[in-house]
Amino acid sequence: MLNNNSIREKIDTIIKDNVDKREHINLEGTFEDIGVSSLCFVRIMVEIEIQFEVEIDDKYYTAEFKNIGEFMDKIIDYLSGGDSHGN
Amino acid sequence: MAIDIQPYHKKGYLCIDDIIVSVADYFEKRHIFMHTKGLNFTYSPKIVKGEGVLKRIRTSCNYPTNIKDFLTELNYLQDFVGLHIDFISSLPKLELINYIEDSIEKNHPVAIISNTYYVPWHDQYYKKVNKLHAFLVIDIDINQKYLLCIDGYLSDKPVKLPFEDLLLYTDILIFKSINSKKNLSLPNILSQITNGLTDNHKLDNCDCIRLFAEDVTNITFLETEKQRYRDLDHSDFMIGLKSIEFGRKNLGDLFYYLSDIFIEYRDIMLLIQSKIESITEQWRLVIVFFVKGFYSDQTTYYMKKAAEQLLDIANNEEDVTRCILSLVHKSSYKIEK
């Protein structure tokens, strides 16, 4: 089982692969700030699903995240079983 | 003399939406009434099994799937927003420059309908991707040979378009401020919404969405499409779906706004708004299933999920239409009394 740091690293890589190389990923910023459109956001989610071989609950696709940091925390929590893959 | 318009962009807005808001604000108009078409739905042509969708099929909410219908489709902005728009097609370059100079003198903002391939401030698409794009011209410098433009969709600062980047023949929209043609009464506003639904064959039922659902199960993404549209933002099909999602959201916002004006109908309007909010979420999910189907190699599975969601949306949008019609009857009855 992967630990949270390792999950974070993999998600970070997926996000970086989907943005312009010149963009700096600021956890306090939003996806829009780094040029990630809503369609590109879904692509990032799909790549996370493929990477971790899970089907992420639909609610994470439609949720509004305050910033990238909150997105990371929630997804890591979900993938590590903290969210019990529900609610 | 430059026109003092500020760049504007709101999440989910298309470039033309940003332009309408910028111009409406400049003329001190209430742009919220541009959202009365938010429950509309069109797509064309029909999806054919085994053929691609991302290039061929156009989905749309507020705007026509065919640019030739643009002017007729924008006429509704005269009623409550108070904007008159002329559409002039295929102006030769020199005439275009003269026309813009003249319009700016008259305080009539001009939007250029161009192609991203020729838009130098579009870092991602310039000299790479051909896609329809529109932006406003606020000034012209004949000596330095450039147009000063506002493109809130892409930039929060004014940008320069050298004459050399103007297409040989260009379409433009000219905006004029007029007095709103209709009184701001609830029956009038609701009638604009229901007229839009009638035009879309969507007032009596949402069978057009059911047909789309049936078609969606036949979608296959061709290998050529997968290579060409790695970034789905290039696809008019997907952009159209996003505009449908945000069209619903904006219509919900309009009902919320109206609930503060026509307070005797506040409860039913807030009910309509909350129903539309749920529908917005459902459209977002449809898009998610499309994107997942595109990237995950499980197209059939996700298209089936999208189709199921669309059938549910059809029922829910019929329910919203019934609520709107009931409000039409109530508000008209009250006026007759």
PDB file of C-alpha atoms in Angstrom, chain A residues 26-30 33 66-69:
ATOM      1  CA  ASN A  26       1.092  26.732  -5.992  1.00  0.00           C
ATOM      2  CA  LEU A  27      -1.061  24.759  -3.551  1.00  0.00           C
ATOM      3  CA  GLU A  28      -2.830  27.955  -2.518  1.00  0.00           C
ATOM      4  CA  GLY A  29      -3.754  28.676  -6.144  1.00  0.00           C
ATOM      5  CA  THR A  30      -6.549  27.211  -8.242  1.00  0.00           C
ATOM      6  CA  ASP A  33      -4.543  29.875 -12.236  1.00  0.00           C
ATOM      7  CA  LYS A  66     -11.009  25.941  -2.871  1.00  0.00           C
ATOM      8  CA  ASN A  67      -7.495  25.434  -4.227  1.00  0.00           C
ATOM      9  CA  ILE A  68      -5.088  22.775  -5.492  1.00  0.00           C
ATOM     10  CA  GLY A  69      -3.959  22.003  -1.940  1.00  0.00           C
TER      11      GLY A  69
END
